Amino acid sequence: MVRRFLVIVLAVLTVLSFAKVKIQFWHAMGGWRIEVIQNMVNDFMKLNPDIEVEVQYVGSYEEILAKLISAVQAGTPPHVVQLNEISTQKMIDSGVIVPVQDLIDKDPTFDVGLFLPQVLNYYRVGGKLYSMPWNSSTPLLYYNKTMFKEVGLDPNNPPTTFSELIEACRKLVKKDEKGNIVRTGITWPLYAWFFEQYMALQNQPLVDNDNGRTKKATKVVFNNQAALNFLNLWNTLTKEGLMINTRRADWTAARQLFISQTVGMLISSTSDVALLMNESKKQGFELGTAFLPLPDGTQRGGVVVGGGSLWILKQKNQAEVDAAWKLVKYLAEPGPQIVWHKATGYYPIRVDAIQTLLVQGYYQENPHHLTAILQLLTSVQNYNTQGAIIGAFPEVRNAIDMAVEKMLTGELTPKQALDEAEKNANKAIKEYF
Amino acid sequence: MGRSVRTALFGGSSVRRKIFPYLLLIPTYLVIILFIYMPAFDALYNSFFRVSVFGRRRIFVGLQNFLSLFTDKDYLYAVNFTLVYTGTTVVISIFLSFFLALLLDQKVPGSKIYRTLIFAPYAVSYAVAGALWGFLLNPVVGHVNYLMRILFGIQTHWLTTRPFAAYSLIFASIWKTLPFNVIFYLAALQSVPSEVMEASIIDGASSWKRVWKIIFPLVSPITFYLVIMSIISATFQSFAIIDVMTRGGPGIYTTNLVYKLYLDGFRFQKIGLASAENVILFVMMMIVTILYFTYGQRRVHYQ
């Protein structure tokens, strides 16, 4: 009897294992987040025993795109890929993806109306959603309340304007007996993302044609006072020794400066909220978070959603596309979104997820997560804060990074840096193919 | 394989002798064709096109990619930096390693320990070497700045300011390539015939003269080989060190040809342009190799 039962079980299992659809999910989230994602996918597989998902951490956003291109050209594309926000136009032009909108239209169980409009607006191009928004973040001002108290700054009144920011930085500077700066005001990674954010914060577009949203962008339009405000600040802070600059896009170095209490303030992604909450506790200082300070006398526009989204790649076998859609849909559900939000700081991208967290009183205990969300929700919604859509976005960012580095090393003035960034960015947009 | 089978396959022994070597070469050639010749021809072919990101659209542009490279200020800067970086690294590394090898060749107590210590960087990969120096030169928690602050009261942002980014890079590259050169020089020094040395001592040559007039010419084949190898490694393998330490910055200050190729090919997906850069590098390496084979064998003193 037992034997017969076992045989049947084995037979069923064999059939099941043959019927399993295997899909690959590539992501770019290193460190402790590898495990978080694996656990979320494991939960998905428990709910969908007929689907087997192979999760792979492929490296940085740049590496993942490079590897995706080789995989597609080799004829073995992965099924679901996480790419950063600036890859959007490139992927739309690629012809190798299944637009998520097509799958949403066919799937009555999926209600895209529950997603935050701020997030949807970024990823919708020409009214169509091409990828599933997933890990969304914006920049945030982090500051060390303990250090603020020590130097006589009000820990509950973080700087809101550039002049207040410079003032606070000056107070935070500490020198040793030889006059060397051992502690200073602020840092943020040397990355053009912050430049873009400061354009949107002053309600200015980055490129023409409504930030590339009504027609393809033909040139950048950032060579103006708004950009100069930000570059002047960056330049002043650096020249006065109030800021430490990192290498290009070195997020880890910026965080490390803040965690080691070498700087009193940090502008970084909201995806660092969870990490910095933990680290500040370990280092024994009180963490504060605030909206980004504005240039004096300007009106607040808003922040732009950054981070990444999930893309579904075209496959020969339709069953695999269906399985990929199921996975993508699952990862955007309130449950996984809440897990993801708590573990990292990336926004829960759905209204119902935020509601659940509010009801549970999560934000009373975790005010930093709330600062992050409020900054996004209170942002003016228009083309400027929806973010730019540019095919050659990585090159545009690079042009800005390069010019900023030249400004910081004293080769260029802020105005010259803007001119050079504009010239190189326009060249890249023209050459995009 | 039995003898009869072999005879059946390759016919008589004379035919077999003709075919058999080629059969043995097939696996090697397969690998070379698949991984070297095909990609090289692919790059040559692509260098005449503008290719879209996923390679679905392509336009023939003739020599446009090459023209735009040679009119691009950044590319010309990268050529210049490559020459400076490679030149400095190779010259310093060769002379320093020759000098170190001379010292290590002395019969002093503990010379084996010194040798081991000096060889250690060779066991470390370029990426790890870059990461190590990245840590050491970190402006905040790095040991170098800690010592500098205590000893001289100065702080330097080694990796993000000019000209220190280039100095750091050259220093790390020399540190990495030195052991390889030292090993070869040590071997060469040990094969310098002792009669020659003894004769020179009897003739009253000073040690300075002995080193530059006798030893250095005698090890010149090795020097030539090492110069070629160092040029290749400083041009190509420097990628990992640059990527980890400076990312080509600040600005384009430490961007050499290989790093520029990486940026255009893998960061910006300009496949046509990157292929053209690849072809240019290929030609450069070809010139170095041809120089090696023509002048190397003739000019250098072989015993």
XYZ file of C-alpha atoms in Angstrom:
736
model
C 0.000 0.000 0.000
C 2.681 2.405 1.111
C 4.727 1.397 -1.838
C 1.959 2.072 -4.295
C 1.375 5.439 -2.690
C 5.025 6.324 -3.013
C 5.039 5.339 -6.651
C 2.055 7.574 -7.306
C 3.654 10.478 -5.451
C 6.845 10.013 -7.400
C 4.948 9.857 -10.659
C 3.055 13.037 -9.842
C 6.248 14.790 -8.843
C 7.943 13.714 -12.059
C 5.068 15.016 -14.140
C 5.050 18.232 -12.144
C 8.732 18.737 -12.529
C 8.415 18.328 -16.260
C 5.535 20.757 -16.399
C 7.501 23.410 -14.533
C 8.215 26.590 -16.402
C 11.722 27.816 -15.755
C 12.398 31.544 -15.874
C 15.373 33.727 -15.079
C 15.227 36.906 -13.020
C 18.255 39.225 -13.141
C 18.646 42.034 -10.656
C 21.237 44.606 -9.656
C 20.705 44.774 -5.892
C 23.863 43.710 -4.079
C 24.632 43.112 -0.412
C 21.948 42.132 2.046
C 19.315 42.790 -0.586
C 20.291 39.643 -2.511
C 18.768 37.589 0.282
C 15.702 39.811 0.598
C 14.936 39.329 -3.087
C 15.624 35.595 -2.957
C 13.166 35.231 -0.081
C 10.500 37.168 -1.951
C 10.979 34.943 -4.980
C 10.875 31.831 -2.794
C 7.482 32.958 -1.507
C 6.382 33.421 -5.097
C 7.481 29.898 -6.000
C 5.565 28.475 -3.040
C 2.426 30.137 -4.387
C 3.211 29.062 -7.937
C 4.678 25.565 -7.765
C 4.557 25.256 -11.533
C 7.086 28.070 -11.985
C 10.744 27.837 -11.156
C 12.562 31.150 -10.912
C 16.307 31.334 -11.084
C 17.353 34.575 -9.377
C 20.689 36.077 -10.264
C 22.462 39.110 -8.916
C 24.244 40.237 -12.070
C 26.134 43.296 -10.833
C 25.640 47.028 -11.162
C 22.990 48.590 -13.398
C 25.656 49.187 -16.032
C 26.866 45.608 -15.937
C 23.365 44.197 -16.054
C 22.561 46.184 -19.212
C 25.824 45.123 -20.882
C 25.178 41.474 -20.020
C 21.558 41.702 -21.124
C 22.684 42.940 -24.533
C 25.053 39.986 -24.954
C 22.395 37.544 -23.748
C 19.845 38.915 -26.214
C 22.336 38.771 -29.064
C 23.204 35.191 -28.129
C 19.498 34.340 -28.358
C 19.092 33.455 -24.673
C 17.515 36.512 -23.048
C 16.585 36.295 -19.381
C 12.873 36.642 -18.679
C 12.699 39.417 -16.119
C 15.407 42.059 -15.802
C 15.749 44.944 -13.389
C 17.207 48.015 -15.072
C 17.714 51.556 -13.873
C 15.345 54.381 -14.727
C 17.618 55.953 -17.335
C 17.562 52.800 -19.470
C 13.860 53.366 -20.196
C 14.118 54.958 -23.648
C 16.881 52.578 -24.691
C 14.729 49.570 -23.845
C 11.659 51.016 -25.570
C 13.779 51.457 -28.714
C 15.342 48.019 -28.395
C 12.490 45.967 -29.848
C 13.334 43.045 -27.574
C 10.819 43.652 -24.777
C 7.185 42.896 -24.111
C 5.629 46.189 -22.934
C 4.057 45.630 -19.545
C 1.049 47.648 -20.736
C 0.162 44.910 -23.245
C 0.065 42.367 -20.426
C -1.902 44.678 -18.125
C -4.526 45.232 -20.827
C -5.049 41.481 -21.136
C -5.129 40.839 -17.392
C -8.355 41.949 -15.658
C -7.000 40.931 -12.212
C -4.390 43.669 -12.257
C -5.386 47.199 -11.202
C -2.708 49.701 -12.135
C -4.869 52.473 -10.618
C -3.571 51.529 -7.179
C -0.026 52.608 -8.046
C 1.344 55.977 -6.962
C 0.850 58.394 -9.863
C 4.268 59.938 -9.123
C 5.879 56.592 -9.881
C 3.655 55.683 -12.841
C 4.243 59.080 -14.428
C 7.943 58.459 -14.616
C 7.709 55.083 -16.329
C 4.785 55.920 -18.605
C 6.062 57.131 -21.956
C 3.490 58.402 -24.425
C 0.731 57.129 -22.141
C 2.079 53.590 -22.196
C 3.697 51.695 -19.344
C 6.650 49.744 -20.736
C 8.110 48.316 -17.560
C 6.816 47.588 -14.072
C 7.947 50.231 -11.586
C 9.600 48.409 -8.743
C 12.397 49.899 -6.689
C 11.679 53.608 -6.634
C 13.635 56.161 -4.683
C 14.423 59.880 -4.522
C 17.244 61.772 -2.833
C 16.924 62.765 0.797
C 18.920 64.877 3.237
C 20.292 62.785 6.110
C 21.865 64.552 9.072
C 23.526 63.662 12.336
C 21.319 65.058 15.139
C 23.893 64.300 17.813
C 26.525 66.285 15.957
C 24.039 69.120 15.361
C 23.453 69.377 19.123
C 27.191 69.288 19.811
C 27.919 72.326 17.619
C 24.879 74.277 18.738
C 22.610 73.674 15.756
C 18.954 72.900 16.342
C 18.610 69.154 15.700
C 14.933 69.594 14.939
C 15.481 72.379 12.477
C 17.651 71.087 9.621
C 18.704 73.505 6.864
C 16.040 74.246 4.267
C 17.895 76.734 2.073
C 21.361 76.816 0.542
C 22.525 79.639 2.814
C 21.317 77.761 5.899
C 23.084 74.670 4.543
C 26.392 76.507 4.131
C 25.991 78.024 7.618
C 25.371 74.599 9.160
C 28.374 73.131 7.304
C 30.633 75.892 8.609
C 29.576 75.094 12.171
C 30.143 71.368 11.675
C 33.771 71.785 10.585
C 36.301 70.621 13.149
C 40.046 71.100 12.783
C 42.966 69.529 14.613
C 45.814 71.529 16.168
C 47.676 71.625 12.839
C 44.697 73.143 11.093
C 43.720 70.017 9.178
C 40.033 69.443 8.695
C 39.110 66.279 10.578
C 35.360 66.696 10.288
C 33.295 68.674 7.871
C 29.791 69.510 6.753
C 28.371 67.423 3.973
C 28.882 64.931 1.179
C 26.916 63.371 -1.662
C 28.093 60.946 -4.323
C 29.571 62.640 -7.368
C 26.683 61.722 -9.638
C 24.602 63.717 -12.111
C 21.410 62.282 -10.587
C 21.607 65.001 -7.935
C 21.999 67.630 -10.617
C 18.835 66.357 -12.321
C 16.999 66.380 -9.006
C 17.988 69.969 -8.356
C 16.620 70.987 -11.747
C 13.274 69.383 -10.910
C 13.355 70.811 -7.391
C 13.442 74.267 -8.972
C 10.706 73.186 -11.367
C 12.945 73.210 -14.436
C 13.186 70.651 -17.243
C 16.418 68.894 -18.168
C 15.746 68.530 -21.909
C 13.432 70.120 -24.464
C 10.044 68.870 -25.715
C 8.602 68.780 -22.186
C 11.517 66.785 -20.848
C 11.259 64.484 -23.849
C 7.741 63.486 -22.835
C 5.708 64.952 -25.715
C 8.290 64.417 -28.451
C 11.783 62.939 -28.476
C 14.277 65.231 -26.785
C 16.600 67.024 -29.204
C 18.775 68.997 -26.784
C 19.382 69.720 -23.125
C 17.989 72.937 -21.657
C 19.831 73.019 -18.340
C 22.286 75.802 -19.088
C 20.472 78.352 -16.899
C 20.339 79.984 -13.485
C 18.730 76.974 -11.789
C 21.629 74.702 -12.687
C 24.091 77.427 -11.826
C 22.526 77.719 -8.355
C 23.325 74.093 -7.680
C 26.814 74.075 -9.236
C 27.710 77.272 -7.353
C 26.701 75.602 -4.111
C 28.728 72.490 -4.952
C 31.710 74.608 -5.917
C 31.529 76.839 -2.827
C 31.181 73.908 -0.433
C 34.161 72.166 -2.030
C 36.417 75.234 -2.215
C 35.714 76.115 1.416
C 36.411 72.552 2.527
C 32.844 72.159 3.741
C 32.222 69.141 1.529
C 34.122 65.976 0.686
C 33.710 64.678 -2.856
C 33.791 61.027 -3.797
C 34.851 59.309 -6.971
C 32.251 59.156 -9.720
C 29.061 57.468 -8.502
C 30.708 56.152 -5.346
C 27.660 55.763 -3.102
C 29.499 53.550 -0.647
C 32.186 56.154 -0.006
C 29.578 58.858 0.654
C 27.681 56.645 3.100
C 30.927 55.659 4.792
C 31.838 59.327 5.343
C 28.499 59.928 7.012
C 28.487 56.721 9.071
C 32.045 57.337 10.308
C 30.831 60.818 11.363
C 33.415 62.513 9.185
C 30.611 64.629 7.756
C 27.497 65.808 9.533
C 25.143 65.627 6.566
C 24.621 63.392 3.563
C 22.451 63.661 0.500
C 21.765 60.162 -0.738
C 18.985 57.947 -2.021
C 15.947 57.103 0.098
C 16.943 53.490 -0.533
C 19.569 54.008 2.169
C 17.042 54.778 4.922
C 17.031 51.281 6.441
C 20.796 50.910 6.209
C 21.516 54.303 7.764
C 18.988 53.719 10.551
C 20.898 50.554 11.499
C 24.355 52.023 11.118
C 23.586 55.204 13.067
C 22.320 53.041 15.924
C 25.538 51.002 15.840
C 27.689 54.150 15.773
C 25.656 55.688 18.567
C 24.348 58.828 16.927
C 20.817 60.004 16.308
C 19.747 60.114 12.665
C 17.669 62.922 11.195
C 16.103 63.165 7.745
C 14.750 66.158 5.871
C 13.650 67.392 2.477
C 16.408 68.624 0.192
C 17.369 72.260 0.893
C 16.459 74.750 -1.837
C 18.347 77.688 -3.340
C 17.364 80.856 -1.485
C 14.233 82.488 -2.766
C 13.144 79.720 -5.147
C 9.882 77.831 -5.073
C 9.869 74.113 -4.480
C 9.074 72.002 -7.517
C 9.616 68.387 -6.668
C 11.807 65.341 -6.692
C 11.996 62.861 -9.554
C 11.582 59.140 -9.041
C 14.806 57.237 -9.589
C 15.792 53.644 -9.028
C 14.752 50.812 -11.267
C 11.936 48.901 -12.879
C 11.294 45.361 -14.082
C 11.364 44.575 -17.788
C 9.925 41.499 -19.459
C 11.900 40.233 -22.431
C 10.384 38.678 -25.550
C 10.614 34.880 -25.549
C 9.938 32.142 -28.063
C 7.750 30.309 -25.592
C 4.635 32.243 -24.574
C 4.303 30.205 -21.359
C 7.556 31.722 -20.172
C 6.301 35.261 -20.804
C 3.156 34.430 -18.826
C 5.239 33.100 -15.957
C 7.425 36.217 -16.077
C 4.316 38.413 -15.906
C 3.098 36.447 -12.872
C 6.418 37.066 -11.127
C 6.483 40.767 -11.993
C 2.880 41.138 -10.842
C 3.678 39.375 -7.590
C 6.710 41.536 -6.835
C 4.539 44.642 -7.221
C 1.860 43.361 -4.833
C 1.394 45.126 -1.474
C 2.902 42.259 0.573
C 6.277 42.059 -1.184
C 6.340 45.846 -1.596
C 6.031 46.313 2.172
C 8.802 43.774 2.828
C 11.007 45.522 0.273
C 10.221 48.979 1.666
C 11.037 47.981 5.235
C 14.243 46.180 4.269
C 15.656 48.968 2.116
C 13.807 52.263 2.102
C 12.679 52.083 -1.526
C 9.117 53.383 -1.725
C 6.148 51.110 -1.511
C 4.897 52.029 -4.956
C 1.210 51.406 -4.216
C -1.390 53.415 -2.389
C -2.800 50.311 -0.668
C 0.642 49.323 0.661
C 1.141 52.786 2.162
C -2.359 52.643 3.676
C -1.610 49.313 5.324
C 1.622 50.670 6.785
C -0.137 53.802 8.051
C -2.859 51.770 9.746
C -0.252 49.551 11.381
C 1.417 52.670 12.789
C 4.661 51.861 10.997
C 5.431 55.467 10.153
C 5.072 56.654 13.745
C 7.935 54.370 14.688
C 9.869 55.018 11.487
C 9.629 58.733 10.803
C 12.505 58.645 8.297
C 10.526 56.461 5.933
C 7.725 59.009 6.248
C 9.985 61.981 5.391
C 10.969 60.180 2.234
C 7.399 59.482 1.175
C 6.146 62.959 2.050
C 8.855 64.570 -0.046
C 7.625 62.576 -3.024
C 3.913 63.063 -2.364
C 4.233 66.819 -1.879
C 6.123 67.218 -5.149
C 4.459 69.317 -7.830
C 3.378 66.996 -10.621
C 4.325 68.170 -14.098
C 6.728 67.312 -16.917
C 9.639 68.788 -14.976
C 9.199 66.484 -11.999
C 8.220 63.454 -14.069
C 11.835 63.221 -15.104
C 13.483 63.381 -18.492
C 13.268 60.678 -21.121
C 16.479 60.536 -23.161
C 17.862 57.677 -25.220
C 21.434 58.730 -24.522
C 20.801 59.297 -20.814
C 23.962 57.515 -19.555
C 26.070 59.734 -21.824
C 24.225 62.855 -20.662
C 24.901 61.894 -17.051
C 28.516 61.239 -17.911
C 28.825 64.653 -19.579
C 27.560 66.317 -16.405
C 29.774 64.191 -14.112
C 32.860 65.040 -16.156
C 32.135 68.753 -16.183
C 31.453 68.764 -12.443
C 34.730 66.958 -11.766
C 36.571 69.531 -13.837
C 34.843 72.286 -11.878
C 35.796 70.703 -8.562
C 39.451 70.378 -9.544
C 39.447 74.052 -10.453
C 39.828 73.651 -14.222
C 36.446 75.181 -14.999
C 34.189 77.749 -13.382
C 30.593 76.648 -12.695
C 29.425 78.525 -15.799
C 32.126 76.967 -17.990
C 31.285 73.553 -16.561
C 27.651 74.044 -17.567
C 28.686 75.102 -21.074
C 30.860 72.035 -21.465
C 28.237 69.676 -20.049
C 25.649 71.175 -22.406
C 27.914 70.785 -25.427
C 28.815 67.155 -24.708
C 25.286 66.172 -23.705
C 23.864 67.651 -26.912
C 26.464 65.806 -28.937
C 25.476 62.534 -27.254
C 21.762 63.153 -27.857
C 22.442 63.873 -31.521
C 24.576 60.753 -31.909
C 22.111 58.435 -30.169
C 21.120 55.632 -32.476
C 43.873 3.069 -31.235
C 45.347 -0.066 -32.635
C 48.041 0.062 -35.228
C 45.817 -1.429 -37.912
C 43.132 1.158 -37.305
C 45.655 3.935 -37.511
C 46.996 2.626 -40.766
C 43.467 2.366 -42.096
C 42.735 5.959 -41.119
C 45.894 7.646 -42.282
C 47.046 5.320 -44.987
C 50.733 4.687 -45.243
C 53.279 6.048 -42.868
C 54.464 8.878 -45.171
C 50.954 10.265 -45.617
C 50.372 9.886 -41.913
C 53.440 11.880 -41.152
C 52.083 14.684 -43.299
C 48.548 14.754 -41.970
C 49.022 13.814 -38.370
C 50.640 17.099 -37.155
C 47.798 19.094 -38.671
C 45.264 16.916 -36.933
C 46.969 17.648 -33.647
C 46.873 21.352 -34.385
C 43.129 21.407 -35.050
C 42.014 21.861 -31.411
C 44.396 24.790 -30.918
C 43.320 26.413 -34.150
C 39.660 25.923 -33.301
C 40.143 27.778 -30.045
C 42.200 30.528 -31.659
C 39.749 31.009 -34.514
C 36.736 30.987 -32.239
C 38.076 33.297 -29.553
C 40.642 35.450 -31.320
C 40.248 35.633 -35.091
C 36.465 35.697 -35.252
C 36.006 38.458 -32.653
C 38.843 40.414 -34.273
C 37.214 40.245 -37.702
C 33.851 40.984 -36.140
C 35.299 44.129 -34.575
C 36.881 45.144 -37.869
C 33.540 44.655 -39.624
C 31.569 46.530 -36.952
C 33.998 49.435 -36.994
C 32.536 50.530 -40.347
C 28.980 50.698 -38.987
C 26.830 52.599 -36.592
C 25.100 49.916 -34.584
C 22.032 50.359 -32.384
C 22.098 49.229 -28.775
C 20.793 45.709 -29.286
C 22.402 45.395 -32.706
C 19.100 45.344 -34.576
C 19.753 48.382 -36.732
C 23.020 49.202 -38.426
C 24.110 51.784 -40.977
C 27.293 51.602 -43.004
C 29.313 54.728 -42.258
C 32.652 53.917 -43.872
C 35.529 55.440 -41.956
C 33.328 57.859 -40.031
C 33.972 56.130 -36.690
C 37.718 56.483 -37.128
C 37.406 60.074 -38.280
C 35.259 61.066 -35.332
C 37.714 59.371 -32.956
C 40.673 61.280 -34.325
C 38.824 64.575 -34.140
C 37.558 63.858 -30.609
C 39.559 65.845 -28.073
C 38.821 63.313 -25.349
C 40.116 60.443 -27.444
C 43.303 62.274 -28.304
C 43.722 63.041 -24.631
C 43.341 59.318 -23.888
C 46.048 58.532 -26.460
C 48.283 61.043 -24.759
C 47.554 59.739 -21.275
C 48.158 56.168 -22.427
C 51.601 57.156 -23.698
C 52.511 59.039 -20.519
C 51.117 56.396 -18.196
C 52.631 53.463 -20.100
C 55.958 55.218 -20.591
C 56.367 56.200 -16.952
C 55.199 52.854 -15.615
C 57.442 50.830 -17.929
C 60.605 52.897 -17.479
C 60.372 53.125 -13.707
C 59.311 49.520 -13.353
C 62.177 48.211 -15.513
C 64.927 50.195 -13.789
C 63.549 49.639 -10.316
C 63.174 45.912 -10.861
C 66.708 45.633 -12.291
C 68.037 47.431 -9.237
C 65.980 45.295 -6.853
C 67.086 42.130 -8.612
C 70.710 43.173 -8.196
C 70.125 43.627 -4.479
C 68.220 40.372 -4.147
C 70.985 38.554 -5.989
C 73.437 39.416 -3.194
C 74.115 36.662 -0.754
C 72.874 38.382 2.372
C 71.129 36.696 5.277
C 67.353 36.638 4.817
C 67.443 37.300 1.079
C 64.840 34.575 0.600
C 62.440 36.432 2.873
C 62.956 39.663 0.950
C 62.373 37.827 -2.312
C 59.123 36.355 -1.061
C 57.931 39.732 0.168
C 58.727 41.396 -3.120
C 57.029 38.673 -5.134
C 53.805 38.897 -3.136
C 52.055 41.515 -5.316
C 52.445 39.196 -8.295
C 50.020 36.748 -6.704
C 47.370 39.444 -6.457
C 45.069 40.188 -9.385
C 44.892 43.642 -10.917
C 41.413 44.275 -9.570
C 42.434 43.295 -6.050
C 45.580 45.416 -6.308
C 43.406 48.368 -7.306
C 41.026 47.746 -4.426
C 43.932 47.487 -1.955
C 45.386 50.798 -3.048
C 41.906 52.273 -3.109
C 41.587 51.439 0.584
C 45.081 52.586 1.475
C 44.612 55.898 -0.318
C 41.097 56.516 0.965
C 41.060 60.146 2.126
C 39.204 59.349 5.350
C 40.052 55.892 6.605
C 43.142 55.187 4.473
C 46.465 54.392 6.107
C 48.455 56.581 3.746
C 46.594 59.706 4.741
C 46.694 58.694 8.388
C 50.490 58.503 8.255
C 50.752 61.675 6.209
C 48.645 63.517 8.753
C 50.729 62.341 11.688
C 54.116 62.817 10.028
C 53.677 65.876 7.861
C 50.302 67.275 8.804
C 48.979 67.128 5.250
C 45.929 65.517 3.796
C 45.548 64.657 0.151
C 42.597 63.419 -1.846
C 44.690 60.903 -3.712
C 42.097 59.507 -6.078
C 39.893 62.492 -6.848
C 42.276 65.368 -7.498
C 44.871 66.230 -10.115
C 47.681 65.317 -10.349
C 47.514 62.840 -7.470
C 45.057 60.507 -9.230
C 47.636 59.849 -11.945
C 50.468 59.458 -9.421
C 48.455 56.956 -7.395
C 47.598 54.996 -10.508
C 51.183 54.879 -11.769
C 52.433 53.925 -8.338
C 49.936 51.080 -7.982
C 50.685 49.807 -11.484
C 54.416 49.766 -10.817
C 53.855 48.005 -7.524
C 51.836 45.393 -9.378
C 54.184 44.809 -12.335
C 57.437 44.982 -10.393
C 57.556 41.353 -9.116
C 57.141 39.884 -12.591
C 60.107 41.896 -13.832
C 62.171 41.110 -10.737
C 61.681 37.364 -11.189
C 62.923 37.523 -14.764
C 65.878 39.717 -13.913
C 66.886 37.446 -11.051
C 66.892 34.462 -13.366
C 68.897 36.434 -15.926
C 71.421 37.622 -13.332
C 72.052 34.103 -12.166
C 72.945 33.080 -15.692
C 75.558 35.805 -16.100
C 78.791 33.772 -16.447
C 81.002 34.112 -13.391
C 84.198 34.080 -15.525
C 83.175 37.385 -17.080
C 82.536 38.919 -13.700
C 85.809 37.632 -12.285
C 87.705 38.927 -15.278
C 86.182 42.358 -14.873
C 87.090 42.436 -11.203
C 90.678 41.510 -12.022
C 90.745 44.243 -14.671
C 89.723 46.689 -11.977
C 86.269 47.703 -13.210
C 84.280 49.624 -10.634
C 81.000 48.116 -9.498
C 79.110 50.926 -11.280
C 80.903 50.054 -14.520
C 80.338 46.343 -13.959
C 76.601 46.880 -13.646
C 76.096 49.136 -16.660
C 78.842 47.928 -19.029
C 78.687 44.204 -18.365
C 75.600 43.027 -16.512
C 73.027 45.282 -18.121
C 74.119 44.460 -21.715
C 74.257 40.783 -20.835
C 70.662 40.751 -19.599
C 69.448 42.938 -22.474
C 67.372 40.157 -24.104
C 65.384 39.925 -20.878
C 65.108 43.711 -20.667
C 63.724 43.795 -24.169
C 61.245 41.040 -23.426
C 60.180 42.764 -20.202
C 59.732 46.120 -21.924
C 57.372 44.520 -24.430
C 55.460 42.642 -21.738
C 55.221 45.740 -19.550
C 53.935 47.827 -22.445
C 51.253 45.242 -23.098
C 50.262 44.969 -19.453
C 50.301 48.724 -18.846
C 48.171 49.288 -21.928
C 45.649 46.495 -21.528
C 45.618 45.063 -18.052
C 45.581 48.496 -16.472
C 41.820 48.494 -17.017
C 41.016 46.839 -13.690
C 43.278 49.130 -11.677
C 41.821 52.248 -13.305
C 38.239 51.073 -12.937
C 38.660 50.245 -9.273
C 40.831 53.201 -8.265
C 39.814 56.303 -10.212
C 37.132 55.307 -12.741
C 39.067 57.389 -15.246
C 38.539 60.536 -13.202
C 38.632 63.273 -12.152
C 37.050 64.309 -15.447
C 38.920 62.329 -18.080
C 42.234 62.847 -16.314
C 43.116 59.159 -15.885
C 41.177 57.733 -18.829
C 43.451 55.687 -21.071
C 42.569 53.989 -24.351
C 41.357 50.754 -22.800
C 39.186 52.545 -20.265
C 37.758 54.781 -22.995
C 36.979 51.656 -25.007
C 35.173 50.194 -22.016
C 33.148 53.370 -21.510
C 32.074 53.621 -25.146
C 31.474 49.911 -25.595
C 29.944 48.805 -22.327
C 28.620 51.916 -20.640
C 27.250 53.729 -23.677
C 26.792 50.742 -25.991
C 28.306 52.463 -29.023
C 29.348 49.213 -30.635
C 30.589 50.722 -33.915
C 32.727 53.345 -32.218
C 34.097 50.884 -29.670
C 34.989 48.461 -32.465
C 36.928 51.216 -34.190
C 38.801 51.893 -30.946
C 39.468 48.188 -30.715
C 40.934 48.132 -34.226
C 43.197 51.066 -33.388
C 44.476 49.291 -30.279
C 44.980 46.145 -32.327
C 47.099 48.026 -34.847
C 49.129 49.606 -32.047
C 49.835 46.230 -30.513
C 50.712 44.865 -33.912
C 53.351 47.566 -34.303
C 54.810 46.748 -30.894
C 54.942 43.051 -31.765
C 56.526 43.660 -35.166
C 59.138 45.860 -33.524
C 59.794 43.085 -31.076
C 60.347 40.486 -33.760
C 62.422 42.609 -36.132
C 64.591 44.712 -33.849
C 64.395 42.509 -30.786
C 66.342 39.638 -32.237
C 68.869 41.781 -34.060
C 69.855 44.572 -31.703
C 69.828 42.763 -28.458
C 72.898 40.939 -27.318
C 72.276 37.235 -26.998
C 74.963 35.091 -25.504
